Amino acid sequence: MIERTIFPNGLRLITIPHRDAKTVTVFLLVGTGSKYEPKELNGVSHFVEHMLFKGTKKRPSALHVAEVLDRVGGSYNAFTGEDSTGYYAKVDAAHFHLALEWVSDIVLHSLLPALEIEKEKGVVSEEINMYRDNPASHVQSVWTRLLYGDQPAGRDIAGTKESVNSFTRDQLLGYWTAQYGAANTVIAIAGPVTKKECEEAVWKLFGAMNTHMPLGKPPVNDSQERCAVSLEFRKTDQTHLAVGGRGFPLFSSKRYIQGVLATVLGGMMSSRLFTNIREDLGLAYYVSTSSDADPDTGSVVTFAGVKNAEAARAVREIVKEYRAMAEHLLSPSELKKAKDNLWGRLVLSLESSDAQAGFYATQELIEGRVFGLDEVYDTIQAVRAGDVREVAKAVFQSAHLNLALVGPFTDTAAFETVLSA
């Protein structure tokens, strides 16, 4: 049974007991990310995440921080997204209290040493270079920028090299202090633990966490009047593209319908686009469709790496399948396959304690509640063929289609014709 606790300072705890498990995961999630950042601080959430591994009052260097869990074979990491930043540690259950103390130490007591800040600017700049040099990764940034432009939702999570190199210690300290408050934080613990044990341990370590109100998130301008194309010229042997439309956000009742739609199109090896683009036409090695449902934005997008000479044809075939979804009902067997696949992949993804802790922490932080898998199953199974067609009609309107492309092309007009044909 998943249990929820709200402490007097506003901190939330989700306990996920598994009596027979051998490992325990401590997963801390803060409600801040790149969508909360002003332009001059683009990338600050990600940079602060890096800096919390660089030394604390108790463990004054990155080596001291890392050695703690390395000595017990623990797995630990952190990540930054658009709406949240997370830190986790997974260990042998015998080391539960060590893992919890370690997470509390880096999140609450980091030093942000000035010398380490300057060194980390180089590290993050190379991380930015790494993704830019990989067209299959970089096309995702081109896609996001095409949809949302020069606003927080359209900027890279890591920031730019210019913004990163401009950060001062005062800016980092101010952002960390403002955003990392108790009411803006969720801790999920999964493993052979009890609610009482977790409550006592968490309150002891986090009871004095600050109660500052965090910076708010600006609204997203998500309007579009005509199809749009963004080409980034690269002398590549393969064209990497993203084509899709604006969809429904996380809180929409159409969220799971949109997930079924994406699964039918390109979410499995027997999906329509994988079968057509790769197996039948031989145009691509990778092709997949995903549903992106965030709190304030949503989209359905197909990513593919295709032969340069066949890029326009590949886009045409993808758009043709989009329109077929908007015009025709799915057969009962195809609908059932997609729903069962969507459900099955979710179940498989939640086998480990770290996956479960992340899943339920995200629910609590973003949606303000924790719901069980039975509710998700019922919602997926309630999707009907007519629902999928109506969502496809809304998402794949010609005027709302978008194409981001990285490859040896400069003529946007030719691709605009493909989208609007």
CSV table of C-alpha atoms in Angstrom, one decimal:
chain,number,residue,atom,x,y,z
A,1,MET,CA,0.0,0.0,0.0
A,2,ILE,CA,1.4,3.4,-1.0
A,3,GLU,CA,1.2,5.9,1.9
A,4,ARG,CA,1.4,9.7,1.9
A,5,THR,CA,2.6,12.0,4.6
A,6,ILE,CA,2.6,15.8,4.7
A,7,PHE,CA,5.0,17.3,7.3
A,8,PRO,CA,4.4,20.6,9.2
A,9,ASN,CA,6.8,22.4,6.9
A,10,GLY,CA,5.0,21.3,3.8
A,11,LEU,CA,7.5,18.5,2.7
A,12,ARG,CA,5.7,15.5,1.3
A,13,LEU,CA,6.7,11.9,1.8
A,14,ILE,CA,5.6,8.9,-0.3
A,15,THR,CA,6.3,5.5,1.2
A,16,ILE,CA,6.2,2.4,-1.1
A,17,PRO,CA,6.7,-0.6,1.2
A,18,HIS,CA,8.0,-3.9,-0.3
A,19,ARG,CA,8.6,-6.3,2.5
A,20,ASP,CA,10.7,-8.8,0.5
A,21,ALA,CA,12.8,-6.4,-1.5
A,22,LYS,CA,16.5,-6.4,-1.1
A,23,THR,CA,17.1,-2.8,-2.1
A,24,VAL,CA,15.8,0.6,-1.1
A,25,THR,CA,15.6,3.8,-3.1
A,26,VAL,CA,15.5,7.3,-1.8
A,27,PHE,CA,14.2,9.6,-4.5
A,28,LEU,CA,13.9,13.4,-3.9
A,29,LEU,CA,12.1,15.6,-6.4
A,30,VAL,CA,12.0,19.4,-6.4
A,31,GLY,CA,9.4,21.4,-8.4
A,32,THR,CA,11.8,23.4,-10.5
A,33,GLY,CA,13.4,23.1,-13.9
A,34,SER,CA,14.1,24.9,-17.1
A,35,LYS,CA,10.5,26.2,-17.5
A,36,TYR,CA,11.0,28.3,-14.3
A,37,GLU,CA,14.1,30.1,-15.5
A,38,PRO,CA,14.3,33.7,-16.8
A,39,LYS,CA,16.3,33.9,-20.1
A,40,GLU,CA,19.5,35.2,-18.4
A,41,LEU,CA,19.5,32.2,-16.1
A,42,ASN,CA,18.7,29.6,-18.8
A,43,GLY,CA,20.4,26.4,-17.6
A,44,VAL,CA,20.6,27.3,-13.9
A,45,SER,CA,18.5,24.4,-12.7
A,46,HIS,CA,20.7,22.0,-14.4
A,47,PHE,CA,23.9,23.7,-13.2
A,48,VAL,CA,22.7,23.7,-9.6
A,49,GLU,CA,22.0,20.0,-9.9
A,50,HIS,CA,25.7,19.5,-11.0
A,51,MET,CA,27.0,21.7,-8.2
A,52,LEU,CA,25.2,19.7,-5.4
A,53,PHE,CA,27.7,16.9,-6.0
A,54,LYS,CA,30.8,19.2,-5.5
A,55,GLY,CA,31.0,19.2,-1.7
A,56,THR,CA,29.1,19.7,1.5
A,57,LYS,CA,30.0,20.9,5.0
A,58,LYS,CA,30.3,17.3,6.1
A,59,ARG,CA,31.9,16.0,2.9
A,60,PRO,CA,33.9,18.9,1.5
A,61,SER,CA,34.8,17.6,-2.0
A,62,ALA,CA,33.3,15.8,-4.9
A,63,LEU,CA,35.4,12.8,-4.1
A,64,HIS,CA,34.1,12.7,-0.5
A,65,VAL,CA,30.5,12.9,-1.8
A,66,ALA,CA,31.0,10.1,-4.3
A,67,GLU,CA,32.9,7.7,-2.0
A,68,VAL,CA,30.0,7.4,0.5
A,69,LEU,CA,27.8,5.3,-1.7
A,70,ASP,CA,30.6,3.9,-3.8
A,71,ARG,CA,31.8,2.1,-0.6
A,72,VAL,CA,28.5,0.2,-0.3
A,73,GLY,CA,27.9,-0.4,-4.0
A,74,GLY,CA,25.1,2.1,-4.3
A,75,SER,CA,23.7,3.5,-7.4
A,76,TYR,CA,23.1,7.3,-7.4
A,77,ASN,CA,22.5,10.1,-9.8
A,78,ALA,CA,20.5,13.3,-10.5
A,79,PHE,CA,18.6,14.8,-13.5
A,80,THR,CA,17.0,18.0,-14.5
A,81,GLY,CA,13.8,18.4,-16.6
A,82,GLU,CA,11.5,21.2,-17.6
A,83,ASP,CA,9.3,21.0,-14.5
A,84,SER,CA,11.4,19.1,-11.9
A,85,THR,CA,14.9,18.3,-10.7
A,86,GLY,CA,15.6,14.9,-9.0
A,87,TYR,CA,18.2,13.2,-6.9
A,88,TYR,CA,18.2,9.5,-5.9
A,89,ALA,CA,20.2,6.8,-4.2
A,90,LYS,CA,19.6,3.1,-4.4
A,91,VAL,CA,21.4,0.8,-2.0
A,92,ASP,CA,21.3,-2.5,-0.2
A,93,ALA,CA,18.4,-2.1,2.2
A,94,ALA,CA,20.8,-2.4,5.1
A,95,HIS,CA,22.1,1.0,4.1
A,96,PHE,CA,18.8,2.8,3.9
A,97,HIS,CA,19.7,5.4,6.6
A,98,LEU,CA,23.0,6.1,4.9
A,99,ALA,CA,21.3,6.8,1.6
A,100,LEU,CA,18.7,9.1,3.1
A,101,GLU,CA,21.3,11.0,5.0
A,102,TRP,CA,23.5,11.3,1.9
A,103,VAL,CA,20.6,12.7,-0.2
A,104,SER,CA,19.7,15.2,2.6
A,105,ASP,CA,23.4,16.3,2.8
A,106,ILE,CA,23.8,17.2,-0.8
A,107,VAL,CA,20.4,18.8,-1.2
A,108,LEU,CA,20.5,20.9,2.0
A,109,HIS,CA,24.2,21.4,2.9
A,110,SER,CA,26.2,21.8,-0.3
A,111,LEU,CA,28.9,24.5,-0.4
A,112,LEU,CA,28.8,25.6,-4.0
A,113,PRO,CA,32.6,26.3,-4.0
A,114,ALA,CA,33.6,29.2,-6.3
A,115,LEU,CA,36.5,27.2,-7.8
A,116,GLU,CA,34.3,24.3,-8.5
A,117,ILE,CA,31.7,26.5,-10.2
A,118,GLU,CA,34.3,27.8,-12.7
A,119,LYS,CA,35.5,24.2,-13.4
A,120,GLU,CA,31.9,23.0,-13.9
A,121,LYS,CA,31.2,25.7,-16.5
A,122,GLY,CA,33.7,23.8,-18.7
A,123,VAL,CA,32.1,20.4,-17.9
A,124,VAL,CA,28.6,21.7,-18.7
A,125,SER,CA,29.8,23.4,-21.9
A,126,GLU,CA,31.2,20.1,-23.1
A,127,GLU,CA,27.9,18.4,-22.2
A,128,ILE,CA,26.1,21.0,-24.5
A,129,ASN,CA,28.7,20.3,-27.2
A,130,MET,CA,28.1,16.5,-26.9
A,131,TYR,CA,24.4,16.8,-27.6
A,132,ARG,CA,24.8,19.4,-30.3
A,133,ASP,CA,27.4,17.1,-32.1
A,134,ASN,CA,24.8,14.2,-32.1
A,135,PRO,CA,22.2,15.1,-34.7
A,136,ALA,CA,19.8,12.4,-33.4
A,137,SER,CA,19.8,14.1,-30.0
A,138,HIS,CA,20.1,17.7,-31.3
A,139,VAL,CA,17.0,17.4,-33.5
A,140,GLN,CA,14.9,17.2,-30.3
A,141,SER,CA,16.2,20.6,-29.3
A,142,VAL,CA,15.4,22.0,-32.8
A,143,TRP,CA,11.9,20.5,-32.4
A,144,THR,CA,11.3,22.1,-29.0
A,145,ARG,CA,12.5,25.5,-30.1
A,146,LEU,CA,10.3,25.3,-33.2
A,147,LEU,CA,7.2,24.6,-31.1
A,148,TYR,CA,7.8,27.2,-28.3
A,149,GLY,CA,10.4,29.7,-29.6
A,150,ASP,CA,12.1,32.2,-27.3
A,151,GLN,CA,10.4,31.4,-24.0
A,152,PRO,CA,11.4,29.0,-21.2
A,153,ALA,CA,9.5,26.0,-22.8
A,154,GLY,CA,11.5,26.5,-26.0
A,155,ARG,CA,15.0,26.7,-24.5
A,156,ASP,CA,17.4,23.9,-23.8
A,157,ILE,CA,17.4,22.4,-20.3
A,158,ALA,CA,21.2,22.7,-20.1
A,159,GLY,CA,21.2,26.3,-21.3
A,160,THR,CA,23.6,27.8,-23.7
A,161,LYS,CA,27.4,28.1,-23.3
A,162,GLU,CA,27.0,31.8,-23.1
A,163,SER,CA,24.4,31.6,-20.3
A,164,VAL,CA,26.3,28.9,-18.4
A,165,ASN,CA,29.6,30.9,-18.5
A,166,SER,CA,27.8,34.0,-17.1
A,167,PHE,CA,26.6,32.4,-13.9
A,168,THR,CA,27.8,33.8,-10.6
A,169,ARG,CA,27.9,32.1,-7.3
A,170,ASP,CA,25.3,34.5,-5.9
A,171,GLN,CA,22.9,33.7,-8.8
A,172,LEU,CA,23.3,29.9,-8.1
A,173,LEU,CA,22.9,30.3,-4.4
A,174,GLY,CA,19.9,32.5,-4.8
A,175,TYR,CA,18.1,30.1,-7.1
A,176,TRP,CA,18.9,27.1,-5.0
A,177,THR,CA,17.7,28.8,-1.8
A,178,ALA,CA,14.5,30.0,-3.5
A,179,GLN,CA,13.5,26.9,-5.3
A,180,TYR,CA,14.6,24.1,-2.9
A,181,GLY,CA,12.0,24.7,-0.2
A,182,ALA,CA,10.1,22.1,1.8
A,183,ALA,CA,6.7,22.7,0.2
A,184,ASN,CA,8.2,22.4,-3.2
A,185,THR,CA,9.8,19.0,-2.5
A,186,VAL,CA,8.7,15.4,-2.5
A,187,ILE,CA,10.6,12.4,-1.1
A,188,ALA,CA,9.6,8.9,-2.2
A,189,ILE,CA,11.1,5.8,-0.5
A,190,ALA,CA,10.6,2.4,-2.0
A,191,GLY,CA,11.8,-0.9,-0.4
A,192,PRO,CA,11.5,-3.0,2.8
A,193,VAL,CA,10.6,0.0,5.0
A,194,THR,CA,7.6,1.1,7.1
A,195,LYS,CA,5.8,4.4,7.0
A,196,LYS,CA,6.7,5.1,10.6
A,197,GLU,CA,10.4,4.4,10.1
A,198,CYS,CA,10.5,6.7,7.0
A,199,GLU,CA,8.6,9.5,8.7
A,200,GLU,CA,10.9,9.5,11.7
A,201,ALA,CA,14.1,9.4,9.6
A,202,VAL,CA,12.9,12.0,7.1
A,203,TRP,CA,11.7,14.5,9.7
A,204,LYS,CA,15.0,14.2,11.6
A,205,LEU,CA,16.9,15.2,8.5
A,206,PHE,CA,14.5,17.6,6.7
A,207,GLY,CA,12.5,19.1,9.5
A,208,ALA,CA,14.6,22.3,9.3
A,209,MET,CA,14.3,22.6,5.5
A,210,ASN,CA,13.5,26.2,4.5
A,211,THR,CA,9.9,27.2,3.8
A,212,HIS,CA,10.6,29.9,1.1
A,213,MET,CA,7.9,30.2,-1.6
A,214,PRO,CA,9.6,29.3,-4.9
A,215,LEU,CA,9.6,31.3,-8.1
A,216,GLY,CA,6.5,30.7,-10.2
A,217,LYS,CA,6.5,29.3,-13.7
A,218,PRO,CA,5.4,31.7,-16.5
A,219,PRO,CA,2.6,30.6,-18.8
A,220,VAL,CA,3.5,29.0,-22.1
A,221,ASN,CA,2.4,30.7,-25.4
A,222,ASP,CA,1.3,27.6,-27.3
A,223,SER,CA,-0.5,29.0,-30.3
A,224,GLN,CA,0.0,28.2,-34.0
A,225,GLU,CA,-1.7,29.5,-37.1
A,226,ARG,CA,0.1,27.7,-39.9
A,227,CYS,CA,2.4,24.7,-40.4
A,228,ALA,CA,6.1,25.4,-39.6
A,229,VAL,CA,9.5,24.0,-40.7
A,230,SER,CA,12.9,24.5,-39.0
A,231,LEU,CA,15.9,23.2,-40.9
A,232,GLU,CA,19.4,23.2,-39.4
A,233,PHE,CA,22.0,22.6,-42.1
A,234,ARG,CA,24.5,19.9,-41.4
A,235,LYS,CA,26.7,17.9,-43.8
A,236,THR,CA,25.4,14.6,-42.4
A,237,ASP,CA,25.1,11.2,-44.1
A,238,GLN,CA,21.7,10.8,-42.6
A,239,THR,CA,18.8,13.3,-42.1
A,240,HIS,CA,17.3,13.4,-38.6
A,241,LEU,CA,13.8,14.7,-38.4
A,242,ALA,CA,10.9,15.3,-36.1
A,243,VAL,CA,7.4,15.7,-37.4
A,244,GLY,CA,4.2,16.1,-35.5
A,245,GLY,CA,1.7,18.4,-34.0
A,246,ARG,CA,0.7,20.1,-30.8
A,247,GLY,CA,-1.2,17.8,-28.5
A,248,PHE,CA,-2.9,17.7,-25.1
A,249,PRO,CA,-1.1,18.4,-21.8
A,250,LEU,CA,-0.9,16.2,-18.7
A,251,PHE,CA,-4.1,17.3,-17.1
A,252,SER,CA,-6.2,16.7,-20.1
A,253,SER,CA,-8.7,13.8,-20.1
A,254,LYS,CA,-7.3,13.0,-23.6
A,255,ARG,CA,-3.8,12.2,-22.1
A,256,TYR,CA,-4.1,8.4,-22.4
A,257,ILE,CA,-5.9,8.6,-25.7
A,258,GLN,CA,-3.0,10.5,-27.0
A,259,GLY,CA,-0.7,7.8,-25.6
A,260,VAL,CA,-2.6,5.1,-27.5
A,261,LEU,CA,-2.4,7.1,-30.7
A,262,ALA,CA,1.3,7.4,-30.4
A,263,THR,CA,1.7,3.7,-29.7
A,264,VAL,CA,-0.3,2.8,-32.8
A,265,LEU,CA,1.8,5.1,-35.0
A,266,GLY,CA,5.3,4.3,-33.7
A,267,GLY,CA,5.4,3.0,-30.2
A,268,MET,CA,6.3,-0.7,-31.0
A,269,MET,CA,8.0,-2.7,-33.7
A,270,SER,CA,4.7,-3.8,-35.2
A,271,SER,CA,3.5,-0.2,-35.3
A,272,ARG,CA,2.3,1.5,-38.5
A,273,LEU,CA,5.3,3.7,-39.0
A,274,PHE,CA,8.0,1.2,-38.0
A,275,THR,CA,6.4,-1.3,-40.4
A,276,ASN,CA,6.0,1.2,-43.3
A,277,ILE,CA,9.1,3.5,-43.0
A,278,ARG,CA,11.6,0.8,-41.9
A,279,GLU,CA,10.4,-2.6,-42.8
A,280,ASP,CA,8.5,-2.0,-46.1
A,281,LEU,CA,10.3,1.1,-47.6
A,282,GLY,CA,13.7,0.7,-46.0
A,283,LEU,CA,14.0,4.5,-45.4
A,284,ALA,CA,15.2,4.5,-41.8
A,285,TYR,CA,17.1,2.6,-39.1
A,286,TYR,CA,15.2,4.3,-36.3
A,287,VAL,CA,11.7,5.6,-36.3
A,288,SER,CA,9.5,6.1,-33.3
A,289,THR,CA,6.5,8.1,-32.2
A,290,SER,CA,5.9,9.5,-28.7
A,291,SER,CA,3.3,11.4,-26.8
A,292,ASP,CA,4.7,14.2,-24.8
A,293,ALA,CA,2.2,15.3,-22.0
A,294,ASP,CA,3.6,17.9,-19.7
A,295,PRO,CA,1.7,20.0,-17.2
A,296,ASP,CA,1.3,22.9,-19.6
A,297,THR,CA,2.2,21.5,-23.0
A,298,GLY,CA,1.7,18.5,-25.1
A,299,SER,CA,2.6,17.0,-28.5
A,300,VAL,CA,2.7,13.9,-30.6
A,301,VAL,CA,6.0,13.6,-32.6
A,302,THR,CA,7.7,11.0,-34.7
A,303,PHE,CA,11.5,11.0,-34.8
A,304,ALA,CA,13.4,9.2,-37.5
A,305,GLY,CA,16.9,9.0,-39.1
A,306,VAL,CA,16.4,8.6,-42.9
A,307,LYS,CA,18.4,8.6,-46.1
A,308,ASN,CA,19.2,12.1,-47.2
A,309,ALA,CA,17.7,11.6,-50.7
A,310,GLU,CA,14.5,10.2,-49.2
A,311,ALA,CA,13.9,12.8,-46.5
A,312,ALA,CA,10.9,14.5,-48.2
A,313,ARG,CA,9.4,11.1,-49.0
A,314,ALA,CA,9.8,10.0,-45.4
A,315,VAL,CA,8.0,13.1,-44.2
A,316,ARG,CA,5.2,12.5,-46.8
A,317,GLU,CA,4.7,8.9,-45.6
A,318,ILE,CA,4.6,10.0,-41.9
A,319,VAL,CA,2.0,12.7,-42.6
A,320,LYS,CA,0.0,10.3,-44.8
A,321,GLU,CA,-0.3,7.9,-41.8
A,322,TYR,CA,-1.2,10.8,-39.5
A,323,ARG,CA,-4.1,11.7,-41.8
A,324,ALA,CA,-5.2,8.1,-42.0
A,325,MET,CA,-5.5,8.0,-38.2
A,326,ALA,CA,-7.7,11.2,-38.4
A,327,GLU,CA,-10.0,9.7,-41.0
A,328,HIS,CA,-10.4,6.1,-40.2
A,329,LEU,CA,-11.3,4.1,-37.1
A,330,LEU,CA,-8.8,1.6,-35.7
A,331,SER,CA,-9.8,-2.0,-36.0
A,332,PRO,CA,-10.7,-3.7,-32.6
A,333,SER,CA,-7.5,-5.8,-32.8
A,334,GLU,CA,-5.2,-2.9,-33.5
A,335,LEU,CA,-6.8,-0.9,-30.7
A,336,LYS,CA,-6.5,-3.7,-28.2
A,337,LYS,CA,-2.9,-4.3,-29.2
A,338,ALA,CA,-2.0,-0.7,-28.6
A,339,LYS,CA,-3.7,-0.5,-25.2
A,340,ASP,CA,-2.2,-3.7,-24.0
A,341,ASN,CA,1.2,-2.6,-25.2
A,342,LEU,CA,0.9,0.7,-23.4
A,343,TRP,CA,-0.1,-1.0,-20.2
A,344,GLY,CA,2.5,-3.7,-20.5
A,345,ARG,CA,5.4,-1.3,-21.0
A,346,LEU,CA,4.3,0.7,-18.0
A,347,VAL,CA,4.2,-2.4,-15.8
A,348,LEU,CA,7.6,-3.6,-17.0
A,349,SER,CA,9.1,-0.1,-16.4
A,350,LEU,CA,8.0,-0.2,-12.7
A,351,GLU,CA,9.7,-3.5,-11.6
A,352,SER,CA,12.6,-1.8,-9.7
A,353,SER,CA,12.4,0.2,-6.5
A,354,ASP,CA,14.0,3.3,-8.2
A,355,ALA,CA,11.5,3.3,-11.0
A,356,GLN,CA,8.6,3.0,-8.5
A,357,ALA,CA,10.0,5.8,-6.3
A,358,GLY,CA,10.4,8.1,-9.3
A,359,PHE,CA,6.9,7.2,-10.7
A,360,TYR,CA,5.0,8.0,-7.5
A,361,ALA,CA,7.2,11.0,-6.6
A,362,THR,CA,6.4,12.6,-10.0
A,363,GLN,CA,2.7,12.0,-9.5
A,364,GLU,CA,2.7,13.7,-6.2
A,365,LEU,CA,4.9,16.7,-7.3
A,366,ILE,CA,3.2,17.4,-10.6
A,367,GLU,CA,-0.3,16.2,-10.1
A,368,GLY,CA,-0.7,16.7,-6.4
A,369,ARG,CA,-1.9,13.2,-5.7
A,370,VAL,CA,-0.8,9.6,-5.9
A,371,PHE,CA,-2.9,7.1,-7.9
A,372,GLY,CA,-2.5,3.4,-8.2
A,373,LEU,CA,-1.9,1.3,-11.3
A,374,ASP,CA,-5.5,0.0,-11.2
A,375,GLU,CA,-6.7,3.5,-12.0
A,376,VAL,CA,-4.2,3.9,-14.9
A,377,TYR,CA,-5.2,0.5,-16.3
A,378,ASP,CA,-8.9,1.4,-16.2
A,379,THR,CA,-8.3,4.7,-18.0
A,380,ILE,CA,-6.2,3.0,-20.7
A,381,GLN,CA,-8.8,0.3,-21.3
A,382,ALA,CA,-11.6,2.8,-21.5
A,383,VAL,CA,-10.1,4.3,-24.7
A,384,ARG,CA,-12.3,3.7,-27.7
A,385,ALA,CA,-11.5,3.8,-31.5
A,386,GLY,CA,-13.6,7.0,-31.9
A,387,ASP,CA,-11.6,8.7,-29.1
A,388,VAL,CA,-8.3,8.0,-30.9
A,389,ARG,CA,-9.7,9.3,-34.2
A,390,GLU,CA,-10.9,12.5,-32.6
A,391,VAL,CA,-7.6,13.2,-30.9
A,392,ALA,CA,-5.8,12.5,-34.2
A,393,LYS,CA,-8.0,15.0,-36.0
A,394,ALA,CA,-7.2,17.7,-33.4
A,395,VAL,CA,-3.4,17.0,-33.3
A,396,PHE,CA,-2.8,16.5,-37.0
A,397,GLN,CA,-4.5,19.5,-38.5
A,398,SER,CA,-2.4,20.7,-41.5
A,399,ALA,CA,-2.1,24.1,-40.0
A,400,HIS,CA,-0.7,22.7,-36.8
A,401,LEU,CA,1.9,20.3,-38.2
A,402,ASN,CA,5.6,21.0,-37.6
A,403,LEU,CA,8.8,19.6,-39.0
A,404,ALA,CA,12.3,20.0,-37.4
A,405,LEU,CA,15.2,18.6,-39.5
A,406,VAL,CA,18.9,18.4,-39.1
A,407,GLY,CA,20.7,17.5,-42.4
A,408,PRO,CA,22.0,18.9,-45.7
A,409,PHE,CA,18.9,21.0,-46.5
A,410,THR,CA,18.1,24.7,-46.7
A,411,ASP,CA,14.9,24.9,-48.7
A,412,THR,CA,12.0,25.1,-46.1
A,413,ALA,CA,9.4,25.8,-48.8
A,414,ALA,CA,9.7,22.3,-50.3
A,415,PHE,CA,9.0,20.7,-46.9
A,416,GLU,CA,6.2,23.1,-46.1
A,417,THR,CA,4.5,21.9,-49.3
A,418,VAL,CA,4.7,18.3,-48.0
A,419,LEU,CA,3.2,19.3,-44.6
A,420,SER,CA,0.3,21.2,-46.2
A,421,ALA,CA,-0.5,19.0,-49.2
